[in-house]
mmCIF file of N, CA, C and O and ligand atoms in Angstrom:
data_model
loop_
_atom_site.group_PDB
_atom_site.id
_atom_site.type_symbol
_atom_site.label_atom_id
_atom_site.label_comp_id
_atom_site.label_asym_id
_atom_site.label_seq_id
_atom_site.Cartn_x
_atom_site.Cartn_y
_atom_site.Cartn_z
ATOM 1 N N MET A 1 -16.041 15.440 -61.736
ATOM 2 C CA MET A 1 -17.134 14.739 -62.652
ATOM 3 C C MET A 1 -16.145 15.146 -64.229
ATOM 4 O O MET A 1 -15.917 16.242 -64.475
ATOM 5 N N ARG A 2 -16.700 14.469 -65.071
ATOM 6 C CA ARG A 2 -16.609 14.440 -66.477
ATOM 7 C C ARG A 2 -16.994 15.828 -66.915
ATOM 8 O O ARG A 2 -18.706 16.182 -66.895
ATOM 9 N N ARG A 3 -17.014 17.172 -67.010
ATOM 10 C CA ARG A 3 -17.278 18.180 -67.880
ATOM 11 C C ARG A 3 -17.617 17.746 -69.445
ATOM 12 O O ARG A 3 -16.724 16.922 -70.547
ATOM 13 N N ARG A 4 -19.013 18.460 -69.831
ATOM 14 C CA ARG A 4 -19.237 18.507 -70.891
ATOM 15 C C ARG A 4 -18.484 19.585 -71.905
ATOM 16 O O ARG A 4 -18.463 20.929 -71.280
ATOM 17 N N ARG A 5 -18.655 19.556 -72.846
ATOM 18 C CA ARG A 5 -17.336 20.745 -73.502
ATOM 19 C C ARG A 5 -18.116 20.927 -74.995
ATOM 20 O O ARG A 5 -18.961 20.022 -75.396
ATOM 21 N N THR A 6 -18.234 21.887 -75.333
ATOM 22 C CA THR A 6 -19.087 22.599 -76.647
ATOM 23 C C THR A 6 -18.026 22.429 -77.840
ATOM 24 O O THR A 6 -16.840 21.352 -77.808
ATOM 25 N N ARG A 7 -18.060 22.082 -78.636
ATOM 26 C CA ARG A 7 -17.842 21.917 -80.256
ATOM 27 C C ARG A 7 -16.591 22.352 -80.895
ATOM 28 O O ARG A 7 -15.638 22.009 -80.849
ATOM 29 N N GLU A 8 -16.934 23.919 -79.655
ATOM 30 C CA GLU A 8 -15.554 24.957 -80.294
ATOM 31 C C GLU A 8 -14.888 24.120 -79.147
ATOM 32 O O GLU A 8 -13.069 24.170 -79.915
ATOM 33 N N GLN A 9 -14.803 23.717 -77.980
ATOM 34 C CA GLN A 9 -13.502 23.615 -77.102
ATOM 35 C C GLN A 9 -13.329 21.924 -78.045
ATOM 36 O O GLN A 9 -11.984 21.891 -77.506
ATOM 37 N N ALA A 10 -13.792 21.308 -78.286
ATOM 38 C CA ALA A 10 -13.364 19.930 -78.521
ATOM 39 C C ALA A 10 -12.868 20.018 -79.739
ATOM 40 O O ALA A 10 -11.727 19.599 -79.807
ATOM 41 N N GLU A 11 -13.159 20.657 -80.939
ATOM 42 C CA GLU A 11 -12.354 21.013 -81.599
ATOM 43 C C GLU A 11 -10.562 21.757 -81.113
ATOM 44 O O GLU A 11 -9.911 21.591 -81.871
ATOM 45 N N ALA A 12 -10.970 22.739 -80.689
ATOM 46 C CA ALA A 12 -9.700 23.396 -79.971
ATOM 47 C C ALA A 12 -8.843 22.417 -79.617
ATOM 48 O O ALA A 12 -7.251 22.701 -79.476
ATOM 49 N N ILE A 13 -9.352 21.618 -78.335
ATOM 50 C CA ILE A 13 -8.480 20.468 -78.156
ATOM 51 C C ILE A 13 -7.906 19.439 -79.565
ATOM 52 O O ILE A 13 -6.566 19.130 -79.315
ATOM 53 N N LEU A 14 -8.530 19.045 -80.180
ATOM 54 C CA LEU A 14 -8.250 18.540 -81.020
ATOM 55 C C LEU A 14 -7.281 19.115 -81.941
ATOM 56 O O LEU A 14 -6.358 18.358 -82.358
ATOM 57 N N ALA A 15 -7.240 20.360 -81.977
ATOM 58 C CA ALA A 15 -5.859 20.892 -83.087
ATOM 59 C C ALA A 15 -5.025 21.323 -81.869
ATOM 60 O O ALA A 15 -4.001 20.771 -82.731
ATOM 61 N N ALA A 16 -4.986 21.183 -80.945
ATOM 62 C CA ALA A 16 -3.611 21.489 -80.101
ATOM 63 C C ALA A 16 -2.900 19.947 -80.155
ATOM 64 O O ALA A 16 -1.930 19.916 -80.111
ATOM 65 N N HIS A 17 -3.790 19.061 -80.589
ATOM 66 C CA HIS A 17 -3.166 17.658 -80.580
ATOM 67 C C HIS A 17 -2.557 17.406 -81.932
ATOM 68 O O HIS A 17 -2.971 16.454 -82.619
ATOM 69 N N ASP A 18 -3.199 18.573 -83.338
ATOM 70 C CA ASP A 18 -2.700 18.376 -84.382
ATOM 71 C C ASP A 18 -3.746 17.385 -84.938
ATOM 72 O O ASP A 18 -3.080 16.851 -86.172
ATOM 73 N N HIS A 19 -4.380 17.018 -84.620
ATOM 74 C CA HIS A 19 -5.790 15.556 -85.370
ATOM 75 C C HIS A 19 -5.040 14.373 -85.307
ATOM 76 O O HIS A 19 -5.334 13.863 -86.586
ATOM 77 N N LEU A 20 -4.212 14.531 -84.309
ATOM 78 C CA LEU A 20 -4.066 13.197 -84.646
ATOM 79 C C LEU A 20 -4.217 12.141 -83.129
ATOM 80 O O LEU A 20 -4.475 12.770 -81.940
ATOM 81 N N CYS A 21 -4.785 10.464 -83.083
ATOM 82 C CA CYS A 21 -4.968 10.227 -82.504
ATOM 83 C C CYS A 21 -3.933 9.866 -80.944
ATOM 84 O O CYS A 21 -2.899 9.228 -81.301
ATOM 85 N N GLY A 22 -4.576 9.908 -79.878
ATOM 86 C CA GLY A 22 -3.740 9.796 -78.721
ATOM 87 C C GLY A 22 -2.668 8.310 -78.474
ATOM 88 O O GLY A 22 -1.739 7.987 -78.136
ATOM 89 N N LEU A 23 -3.954 7.796 -79.213
ATOM 90 C CA LEU A 23 -3.093 5.661 -79.166
ATOM 91 C C LEU A 23 -2.851 5.817 -80.684
ATOM 92 O O LEU A 23 -1.257 5.197 -80.165
ATOM 93 N N CYS A 24 -2.877 5.763 -81.443
ATOM 94 C CA CYS A 24 -2.117 5.237 -82.453
ATOM 95 C C CYS A 24 -1.024 6.209 -83.416
ATOM 96 O O CYS A 24 -0.946 5.833 -84.330
ATOM 97 N N ARG A 25 -1.726 7.089 -83.523
ATOM 98 C CA ARG A 25 -0.687 8.402 -83.787
ATOM 99 C C ARG A 25 -0.916 8.559 -85.001
ATOM 100 O O ARG A 25 -0.250 9.411 -85.848
ATOM 101 N N MET A 26 -2.288 8.136 -85.617
ATOM 102 C CA MET A 26 -2.714 8.500 -86.926
ATOM 103 C C MET A 26 -3.627 9.346 -86.905
ATOM 104 O O MET A 26 -4.448 9.651 -85.334
ATOM 105 N N PRO A 27 -3.790 10.324 -88.333
ATOM 106 C CA PRO A 27 -4.697 11.064 -87.986
ATOM 107 C C PRO A 27 -6.227 11.432 -87.782
ATOM 108 O O PRO A 27 -6.829 10.323 -88.141
ATOM 109 N N ILE A 28 -6.625 11.808 -87.139
ATOM 110 C CA ILE A 28 -8.573 11.878 -86.960
ATOM 111 C C ILE A 28 -8.741 13.043 -87.827
ATOM 112 O O ILE A 28 -8.961 14.161 -87.587
ATOM 113 N N VAL A 29 -9.677 12.389 -88.682
ATOM 114 C CA VAL A 29 -9.982 13.416 -90.199
ATOM 115 C C VAL A 29 -11.427 13.117 -89.464
ATOM 116 O O VAL A 29 -12.518 12.468 -89.194
ATOM 117 N N THR A 30 -11.878 14.395 -89.472
ATOM 118 C CA THR A 30 -13.307 14.711 -88.795
ATOM 119 C C THR A 30 -14.027 15.619 -89.867
ATOM 120 O O THR A 30 -13.410 15.426 -90.991
ATOM 121 N N PRO A 31 -15.217 15.331 -90.433
ATOM 122 C CA PRO A 31 -16.299 14.526 -89.555
ATOM 123 C C PRO A 31 -16.179 12.675 -90.120
ATOM 124 O O PRO A 31 -17.151 11.769 -89.491
ATOM 125 N N ARG A 32 -14.721 12.946 -90.872
ATOM 126 C CA ARG A 32 -15.304 11.074 -91.517
ATOM 127 C C ARG A 32 -15.042 10.269 -89.463
ATOM 128 O O ARG A 32 -15.758 9.231 -89.846
ATOM 129 N N ASP A 33 -14.209 10.255 -88.725
ATOM 130 C CA ASP A 33 -13.439 9.377 -88.053
ATOM 131 C C ASP A 33 -14.708 9.932 -87.069
ATOM 132 O O ASP A 33 -14.643 10.747 -86.400
ATOM 133 N N SER A 34 -15.460 8.720 -86.098
ATOM 134 C CA SER A 34 -15.639 8.833 -84.878
ATOM 135 C C SER A 34 -14.287 8.719 -84.174
ATOM 136 O O SER A 34 -13.880 8.093 -83.853
ATOM 137 N N TRP A 35 -14.680 9.963 -82.955
ATOM 138 C CA TRP A 35 -13.538 10.194 -82.122
ATOM 139 C C TRP A 35 -13.868 10.472 -80.665
ATOM 140 O O TRP A 35 -14.991 11.037 -80.537
ATOM 141 N N HIS A 36 -13.300 10.319 -79.720
ATOM 142 C CA HIS A 36 -13.703 10.074 -78.281
ATOM 143 C C HIS A 36 -12.446 11.509 -77.679
ATOM 144 O O HIS A 36 -11.637 11.075 -78.682
ATOM 145 N N PHE A 37 -12.739 11.897 -76.299
ATOM 146 C CA PHE A 37 -11.595 12.238 -75.380
ATOM 147 C C PHE A 37 -11.242 11.066 -74.741
ATOM 148 O O PHE A 37 -12.194 11.029 -74.471
ATOM 149 N N ASP A 38 -9.579 11.121 -74.320
ATOM 150 C CA ASP A 38 -9.432 9.822 -73.388
ATOM 151 C C ASP A 38 -9.172 10.350 -72.507
ATOM 152 O O ASP A 38 -7.903 11.583 -72.837
ATOM 153 N N HIS A 39 -8.772 10.111 -71.733
ATOM 154 C CA HIS A 39 -7.954 10.729 -69.619
ATOM 155 C C HIS A 39 -6.370 10.286 -70.754
ATOM 156 O O HIS A 39 -5.986 9.135 -70.285
ATOM 157 N N ILE A 40 -5.269 11.225 -70.868
ATOM 158 C CA ILE A 40 -4.149 10.739 -70.655
ATOM 159 C C ILE A 40 -3.987 9.913 -69.175
ATOM 160 O O ILE A 40 -3.350 8.924 -69.108
ATOM 161 N N ILE A 41 -4.005 10.708 -68.120
ATOM 162 C CA ILE A 41 -3.380 9.853 -66.633
ATOM 163 C C ILE A 41 -5.113 9.470 -66.420
ATOM 164 O O ILE A 41 -5.878 10.708 -65.993
ATOM 165 N N PRO A 42 -5.600 8.447 -66.387
ATOM 166 C CA PRO A 42 -7.271 8.054 -66.051
ATOM 167 C C PRO A 42 -7.409 8.651 -64.377
ATOM 168 O O PRO A 42 -6.807 8.714 -64.032
ATOM 169 N N LEU A 43 -8.501 9.157 -64.399
ATOM 170 C CA LEU A 43 -9.753 9.913 -63.614
ATOM 171 C C LEU A 43 -8.920 8.398 -62.238
ATOM 172 O O LEU A 43 -8.959 9.100 -61.508
ATOM 173 N N ALA A 44 -9.337 7.384 -62.674
ATOM 174 C CA ALA A 44 -9.004 6.431 -61.737
ATOM 175 C C ALA A 44 -7.527 6.828 -61.242
ATOM 176 O O ALA A 44 -7.143 5.961 -59.835
ATOM 177 N N ASP A 45 -6.323 6.743 -61.733
ATOM 178 C CA ASP A 45 -5.375 7.005 -60.921
ATOM 179 C C ASP A 45 -4.630 8.299 -61.131
ATOM 180 O O ASP A 45 -3.368 9.065 -60.583
ATOM 181 N N GLY A 46 -5.747 9.258 -60.680
ATOM 182 C CA GLY A 46 -5.866 10.895 -59.821
ATOM 183 C C GLY A 46 -5.270 11.865 -60.646
ATOM 184 O O GLY A 46 -5.593 12.971 -60.454
ATOM 185 N N GLY A 47 -5.684 11.664 -62.668
ATOM 186 C CA GLY A 47 -6.286 12.571 -63.636
ATOM 187 C C GLY A 47 -6.917 13.572 -63.206
ATOM 188 O O GLY A 47 -7.951 12.798 -61.992
ATOM 189 N N THR A 48 -6.579 14.561 -64.188
ATOM 190 C CA THR A 48 -7.676 15.567 -64.218
ATOM 191 C C THR A 48 -9.272 15.425 -65.034
ATOM 192 O O THR A 48 -8.296 15.060 -65.887
ATOM 193 N N ASP A 49 -9.552 16.023 -65.068
ATOM 194 C CA ASP A 49 -10.904 16.915 -65.887
ATOM 195 C C ASP A 49 -10.651 18.018 -66.935
ATOM 196 O O ASP A 49 -11.244 18.034 -67.708
ATOM 197 N N ASP A 50 -8.772 18.423 -66.737
ATOM 198 C CA ASP A 50 -8.692 19.723 -67.313
ATOM 199 C C ASP A 50 -8.231 19.315 -68.983
ATOM 200 O O ASP A 50 -7.910 17.914 -69.355
ATOM 201 N N ASP A 51 -8.467 19.997 -69.873
ATOM 202 C CA ASP A 51 -7.914 19.997 -70.984
ATOM 203 C C ASP A 51 -6.588 19.067 -70.684
ATOM 204 O O ASP A 51 -6.346 18.195 -72.136
ATOM 205 N N ALA A 52 -5.674 20.322 -70.492
ATOM 206 C CA ALA A 52 -4.712 18.970 -70.414
ATOM 207 C C ALA A 52 -4.369 17.942 -70.398
ATOM 208 O O ALA A 52 -3.349 17.434 -70.875
ATOM 209 N N ASN A 53 -4.960 17.154 -68.958
ATOM 210 C CA ASN A 53 -5.243 15.802 -69.379
ATOM 211 C C ASN A 53 -6.086 14.673 -70.271
ATOM 212 O O ASN A 53 -6.154 14.235 -70.259
ATOM 213 N N LEU A 54 -6.699 15.868 -71.616
ATOM 214 C CA LEU A 54 -7.421 15.482 -72.194
ATOM 215 C C LEU A 54 -6.770 14.950 -73.571
ATOM 216 O O LEU A 54 -5.669 16.093 -74.346
ATOM 217 N N HIS A 55 -6.891 13.753 -74.621
ATOM 218 C CA HIS A 55 -6.349 14.033 -75.539
ATOM 219 C C HIS A 55 -7.410 12.874 -76.730
ATOM 220 O O HIS A 55 -8.039 12.085 -75.879
ATOM 221 N N PRO A 56 -8.040 13.305 -77.788
ATOM 222 C CA PRO A 56 -8.599 12.841 -79.108
ATOM 223 C C PRO A 56 -7.443 11.505 -79.362
ATOM 224 O O PRO A 56 -6.515 11.639 -79.273
ATOM 225 N N VAL A 57 -8.706 11.012 -79.179
ATOM 226 C CA VAL A 57 -8.464 9.044 -79.979
ATOM 227 C C VAL A 57 -9.918 8.739 -80.897
ATOM 228 O O VAL A 57 -11.025 9.256 -80.572
ATOM 229 N N HIS A 58 -9.449 7.571 -81.402
ATOM 230 C CA HIS A 58 -9.985 7.508 -82.285
ATOM 231 C C HIS A 58 -11.274 6.198 -81.707
ATOM 232 O O HIS A 58 -10.966 5.902 -80.510
ATOM 233 N N ALA A 59 -12.555 6.651 -81.976
ATOM 234 C CA ALA A 59 -13.303 5.978 -81.167
ATOM 235 C C ALA A 59 -13.226 4.147 -81.167
ATOM 236 O O ALA A 59 -12.935 3.225 -79.582
ATOM 237 N N LYS A 60 -12.466 3.931 -82.594
ATOM 238 C CA LYS A 60 -11.483 2.615 -82.283
ATOM 239 C C LYS A 60 -10.781 2.150 -81.127
ATOM 240 O O LYS A 60 -10.499 1.206 -80.490
ATOM 241 N N CYS A 61 -10.146 2.933 -81.201
ATOM 242 C CA CYS A 61 -8.999 3.084 -79.879
ATOM 243 C C CYS A 61 -8.952 3.000 -78.825
ATOM 244 O O CYS A 61 -8.384 2.142 -78.321
ATOM 245 N N HIS A 62 -9.803 4.449 -79.204
ATOM 246 C CA HIS A 62 -10.662 4.321 -77.366
ATOM 247 C C HIS A 62 -11.358 2.922 -77.117
ATOM 248 O O HIS A 62 -10.896 2.089 -75.360
ATOM 249 N N LEU A 63 -11.967 2.141 -77.573
ATOM 250 C CA LEU A 63 -13.133 1.200 -77.156
ATOM 251 C C LEU A 63 -11.902 -0.091 -77.285
ATOM 252 O O LEU A 63 -11.551 -1.167 -75.962
ATOM 253 N N ALA A 64 -10.944 -0.145 -77.972
ATOM 254 C CA ALA A 64 -9.254 -1.380 -78.091
ATOM 255 C C ALA A 64 -8.820 -1.016 -76.209
ATOM 256 O O ALA A 64 -8.558 -1.778 -75.363
ATOM 257 N N LYS A 65 -8.726 0.255 -76.296
ATOM 258 C CA LYS A 65 -8.067 0.646 -74.936
ATOM 259 C C LYS A 65 -9.156 0.176 -73.461
ATOM 260 O O LYS A 65 -7.873 -0.415 -72.384
ATOM 261 N N THR A 66 -10.534 0.661 -73.424
ATOM 262 C CA THR A 66 -11.188 0.464 -72.477
ATOM 263 C C THR A 66 -11.219 -1.363 -72.282
ATOM 264 O O THR A 66 -10.944 -1.497 -71.116
ATOM 265 N N LYS A 67 -11.038 -2.162 -73.209
ATOM 266 C CA LYS A 67 -10.668 -3.463 -73.089
ATOM 267 C C LYS A 67 -9.864 -4.012 -72.604
ATOM 268 O O LYS A 67 -10.235 -5.123 -72.034
ATOM 269 N N ALA A 68 -8.799 -3.414 -72.715
ATOM 270 C CA ALA A 68 -7.407 -3.615 -72.172
ATOM 271 C C ALA A 68 -7.523 -3.361 -70.895
ATOM 272 O O ALA A 68 -7.201 -3.857 -70.161
ATOM 273 N N ASP A 69 -8.086 -1.956 -70.328
ATOM 274 C CA ASP A 69 -8.114 -1.416 -68.766
ATOM 275 C C ASP A 69 -9.104 -2.694 -68.273
ATOM 276 O O ASP A 69 -8.401 -3.091 -66.972
ATOM 277 N N ILE A 70 -9.634 -3.188 -68.696
ATOM 278 C CA ILE A 70 -11.222 -3.605 -68.579
ATOM 279 C C ILE A 70 -10.431 -5.503 -67.945
ATOM 280 O O ILE A 70 -10.328 -6.117 -66.964
ATOM 281 N N ALA A 71 -9.115 -5.796 -69.076
ATOM 282 C CA ALA A 71 -8.552 -7.071 -69.003
ATOM 283 C C ALA A 71 -7.757 -7.034 -68.087
ATOM 284 O O ALA A 71 -7.462 -7.758 -67.199
ATOM 285 N N ARG A 72 -7.069 -5.760 -67.897
ATOM 286 C CA ARG A 72 -5.830 -5.585 -66.683
ATOM 287 C C ARG A 72 -6.764 -5.525 -65.637
ATOM 288 O O ARG A 72 -5.772 -6.469 -64.531
ATOM 289 N N ILE A 73 -7.305 -4.641 -65.273
ATOM 290 C CA ILE A 73 -8.197 -4.503 -63.905
ATOM 291 C C ILE A 73 -8.918 -6.249 -63.973
ATOM 292 O O ILE A 73 -8.970 -6.922 -62.668
ATOM 293 N N ALA A 74 -8.805 -6.599 -64.629
ATOM 294 C CA ALA A 74 -9.963 -8.276 -64.281
ATOM 295 C C ALA A 74 -8.474 -9.398 -63.647
ATOM 296 O O ALA A 74 -8.757 -10.239 -63.195
ATOM 297 N N LYS A 75 -7.370 -9.060 -64.560
ATOM 298 C CA LYS A 75 -6.369 -9.709 -64.385
ATOM 299 C C LYS A 75 -6.058 -9.839 -63.099
ATOM 300 O O LYS A 75 -5.625 -10.788 -61.939
ATOM 301 N N GLY A 76 -5.796 -8.382 -62.354
ATOM 302 C CA GLY A 76 -5.112 -7.747 -61.458
ATOM 303 C C GLY A 76 -5.859 -8.571 -60.126
ATOM 304 O O GLY A 76 -5.657 -9.342 -59.146
ATOM 305 N N LYS A 77 -7.231 -8.877 -60.200
ATOM 306 C CA LYS A 77 -8.767 -9.631 -59.148
ATOM 307 C C LYS A 77 -8.321 -11.321 -59.191
ATOM 308 O O LYS A 77 -8.282 -12.220 -58.483
ATOM 309 N N ARG A 78 -8.087 -11.440 -60.712
ATOM 310 C CA ARG A 78 -7.726 -12.945 -60.611
ATOM 311 C C ARG A 78 -6.524 -13.176 -59.767
ATOM 312 O O ARG A 78 -6.521 -14.551 -59.172
ATOM 313 N N ILE A 79 -5.379 -12.202 -59.718
ATOM 314 C CA ILE A 79 -4.076 -12.735 -58.875
ATOM 315 C C ILE A 79 -4.474 -12.642 -57.795
ATOM 316 O O ILE A 79 -3.712 -13.107 -57.205
ATOM 317 N N LYS A 80 -5.435 -12.096 -57.513
ATOM 318 C CA LYS A 80 -5.491 -11.480 -55.974
ATOM 319 C C LYS A 80 -6.463 -12.508 -55.245
ATOM 320 O O LYS A 80 -5.794 -13.012 -54.151
ATOM 321 N N GLU A 81 -7.423 -13.221 -56.271
ATOM 322 C CA GLU A 81 -8.082 -14.751 -56.289
ATOM 323 C C GLU A 81 -6.798 -15.649 -55.821
ATOM 324 O O GLU A 81 -7.033 -16.606 -55.069
ATOM 325 N N ARG A 82 -6.171 -15.634 -56.431
ATOM 326 C CA ARG A 82 -5.185 -17.196 -56.942
ATOM 327 C C ARG A 82 -4.512 -16.826 -55.237
ATOM 328 O O ARG A 82 -3.791 -17.594 -55.573
ATOM 329 N N LEU A 83 -3.795 -15.720 -55.321
ATOM 330 C CA LEU A 83 -2.647 -15.999 -53.894
ATOM 331 C C LEU A 83 -4.195 -15.924 -52.760
ATOM 332 O O LEU A 83 -3.706 -16.873 -52.085
ATOM 333 N N HIS A 84 -5.512 -15.802 -52.868
ATOM 334 C CA HIS A 84 -6.079 -16.457 -52.037
ATOM 335 C C HIS A 84 -6.101 -17.841 -51.252
ATOM 336 O O HIS A 84 -6.028 -18.374 -50.769
ATOM 337 N N GLY A 85 -6.310 -18.438 -52.765
ATOM 338 C CA GLY A 85 -6.595 -19.519 -52.982
ATOM 339 C C GLY A 85 -5.387 -20.434 -52.677
ATOM 340 O O GLY A 85 -5.352 -21.398 -52.084
ATOM 341 N N GLU A 86 -3.946 -19.590 -52.840
ATOM 342 C CA GLU A 86 -2.948 -20.653 -52.756
ATOM 343 C C GLU A 86 -2.386 -20.319 -50.887
ATOM 344 O O GLU A 86 -2.007 -20.865 -49.870
ATOM 345 N N ARG A 87 -3.402 -19.055 -50.323
ATOM 346 C CA ARG A 87 -3.024 -19.131 -48.284
ATOM 347 C C ARG A 87 -4.311 -19.896 -48.148
ATOM 348 O O ARG A 87 -4.060 -20.916 -47.486
ATOM 349 N N ARG A 88 -5.166 -19.966 -48.690
ATOM 350 C CA ARG A 88 -6.499 -21.885 -48.373
ATOM 351 C C ARG A 88 -5.343 -22.663 -48.700
ATOM 352 O O ARG A 88 -5.728 -23.851 -48.166
ATOM 353 N N ARG A 89 -4.810 -22.680 -49.565
ATOM 354 C CA ARG A 89 -3.997 -24.188 -49.909
ATOM 355 C C ARG A 89 -2.648 -24.660 -48.854
ATOM 356 O O ARG A 89 -2.695 -25.765 -48.462
ATOM 357 N N SER A 90 -1.975 -23.543 -47.849
ATOM 358 C CA SER A 90 -1.180 -23.437 -47.363
ATOM 359 C C SER A 90 -1.287 -24.345 -46.240
ATOM 360 O O SER A 90 -0.988 -24.690 -45.520
ATOM 361 N N SER A 91 -3.114 -24.061 -46.130
ATOM 362 C CA SER A 91 -3.134 -25.039 -44.300
ATOM 363 C C SER A 91 -3.448 -25.975 -44.592
ATOM 364 O O SER A 91 -3.104 -26.786 -43.965
ATOM 365 N N PHE A 92 -3.052 -26.870 -45.857
ATOM 366 C CA PHE A 92 -3.097 -28.528 -46.146
ATOM 367 C C PHE A 92 -1.764 -29.050 -45.550
ATOM 368 O O PHE A 92 -0.497 -28.990 -46.569
ATOM 369 N N ARG A 93 -1.351 -29.613 -45.092
ATOM 370 C CA ARG A 93 0.135 -30.368 -44.393
ATOM 371 C C ARG A 93 0.274 -31.594 -45.122
ATOM 372 O O ARG A 93 1.798 -31.451 -44.992
ATOM 373 N N GLY A 94 -0.741 -32.200 -45.442
ATOM 374 C CA GLY A 94 0.115 -33.372 -45.630
ATOM 375 C C GLY A 94 -0.346 -33.963 -47.127
ATOM 376 O O GLY A 94 -0.923 -33.168 -47.620
ATOM 377 N N TRP A 95 0.474 -35.194 -47.038
ATOM 378 C CA TRP A 95 -0.031 -36.041 -48.537
ATOM 379 C C TRP A 95 -0.701 -37.057 -48.125
ATOM 380 O O TRP A 95 -0.991 -37.322 -47.556
ATOM 381 N N ARG A 96 -1.069 -37.339 -49.514
ATOM 382 C CA ARG A 96 -1.868 -38.903 -49.680
ATOM 383 C C ARG A 96 -0.783 -39.696 -50.073
ATOM 384 O O ARG A 96 -0.680 -39.430 -51.367
ATOM 385 N N ARG A 97 -1.674 -40.986 -49.446
ATOM 386 C CA ARG A 97 -0.806 -42.281 -50.105
ATOM 387 C C ARG A 97 -1.542 -42.238 -51.108
ATOM 388 O O ARG A 97 -2.834 -42.166 -51.587
ATOM 389 N N PHE A 98 -1.290 -43.610 -52.198
ATOM 390 C CA PHE A 98 -2.290 -43.621 -53.266
ATOM 391 C C PHE A 98 -3.524 -44.357 -52.417
ATOM 392 O O PHE A 98 -4.878 -44.056 -53.430
ATOM 393 N N ASP A 99 -3.689 -44.683 -51.660
ATOM 394 C CA ASP A 99 -4.697 -45.704 -51.096
ATOM 395 C C ASP A 99 -5.084 -44.260 -50.137
ATOM 396 O O ASP A 99 -6.871 -45.427 -50.172
ATOM 397 N N GLY A 100 -5.007 -43.304 -50.195
ATOM 398 C CA GLY A 100 -5.727 -42.575 -49.921
ATOM 399 C C GLY A 100 -5.445 -41.891 -48.102
ATOM 400 O O GLY A 100 -5.788 -40.956 -47.478
ATOM 401 N N THR A 101 -4.540 -43.304 -47.677
ATOM 402 C CA THR A 101 -3.769 -42.761 -46.431
ATOM 403 C C THR A 101 -3.153 -40.868 -46.325
ATOM 404 O O THR A 101 -2.551 -41.188 -47.001
ATOM 405 N N PRO A 102 -3.914 -40.675 -44.823
ATOM 406 C CA PRO A 102 -2.214 -39.460 -45.343
ATOM 407 C C PRO A 102 -1.322 -39.448 -44.849
ATOM 408 O O PRO A 102 -0.934 -40.426 -44.517
ATOM 409 N N VAL A 103 -0.377 -38.943 -45.775
ATOM 410 C CA VAL A 103 0.789 -38.917 -45.148
ATOM 411 C C VAL A 103 1.583 -37.424 -44.264
ATOM 412 O O VAL A 103 1.283 -36.566 -45.817
ATOM 413 N N GLU A 104 2.039 -37.384 -43.831
ATOM 414 C CA GLU A 104 2.654 -35.887 -43.333
ATOM 415 C C GLU A 104 4.220 -35.387 -44.132
ATOM 416 O O GLU A 104 4.971 -37.034 -43.803
ATOM 417 N N ASN A 105 4.480 -34.805 -44.364
ATOM 418 C CA ASN A 105 5.527 -34.108 -45.198
ATOM 419 C C ASN A 105 6.575 -33.689 -44.155
ATOM 420 O O ASN A 105 6.556 -33.043 -43.354
ATOM 421 N N PRO A 106 8.127 -34.797 -44.006
ATOM 422 C CA PRO A 106 8.796 -34.173 -43.189
ATOM 423 C C PRO A 106 9.374 -32.674 -42.896
ATOM 424 O O PRO A 106 9.622 -31.640 -42.103
ATOM 425 N N ARG A 107 9.636 -32.239 -44.287
ATOM 426 C CA ARG A 107 9.859 -31.164 -44.571
ATOM 427 C C ARG A 107 9.187 -30.163 -43.221
ATOM 428 O O ARG A 107 9.342 -28.879 -43.374
ATOM 429 N N TRP A 108 7.583 -30.340 -43.329
ATOM 430 C CA TRP A 108 6.682 -29.224 -43.066
ATOM 431 C C TRP A 108 6.258 -29.219 -41.902
ATOM 432 O O TRP A 108 5.787 -28.400 -41.145
ATOM 433 N N ARG A 109 7.288 -30.234 -41.034
ATOM 434 C CA ARG A 109 6.748 -30.318 -39.300
ATOM 435 C C ARG A 109 7.674 -28.683 -39.416
ATOM 436 O O ARG A 109 8.692 -28.321 -39.765
ATOM 437 N N GLY A 110 6.878 -28.731 -37.967
ATOM 438 C CA GLY A 110 7.277 -27.536 -36.954
ATOM 439 C C GLY A 110 6.558 -26.129 -37.861
ATOM 440 O O GLY A 110 6.530 -25.378 -37.137
ATOM 441 N N ARG A 111 5.918 -26.151 -38.863
ATOM 442 C CA ARG A 111 4.601 -24.760 -39.287
ATOM 443 C C ARG A 111 3.973 -24.912 -38.394
ATOM 444 O O ARG A 111 3.310 -25.630 -38.389
HETATM 445 ZN ZN1 ZN B 1 -6.686 5.598 -83.463
#
C-alpha cells in the first residue's frame, strides 16, 4: 500500500531531487506550486513504495501523466477488442454479389 509521509519526509525527497519535477524537469516552488509524489516505476509495473522509487512532480504534470496512462491502458483494451473483432470476422468466408447472393472466394477454399 502507499505509505503516507510526513512533511519532513516529503521535504527530504523534494530536496533529494533538487526540487525539480520528475516529469517536466522544471523547479517545483513550494509552497506556491502544488505537487505530488509519483512512482518512477509504477506500482502496477512492479515498482515499490520506497523513497527511491518516488519523485516529486507538479500536480498538473502528474494529472497529465495519469491521463496519458489511462489513454494508454484504454488503447491496449481497444486493440484487444479489435483483435477479437477480427477473429469474429475471420469466420466470414464468402463475399456477396451486388444482388446479395453469396460467393465463395476460391482463395479461401480449404480453410
Ligand atoms: Zn512538472
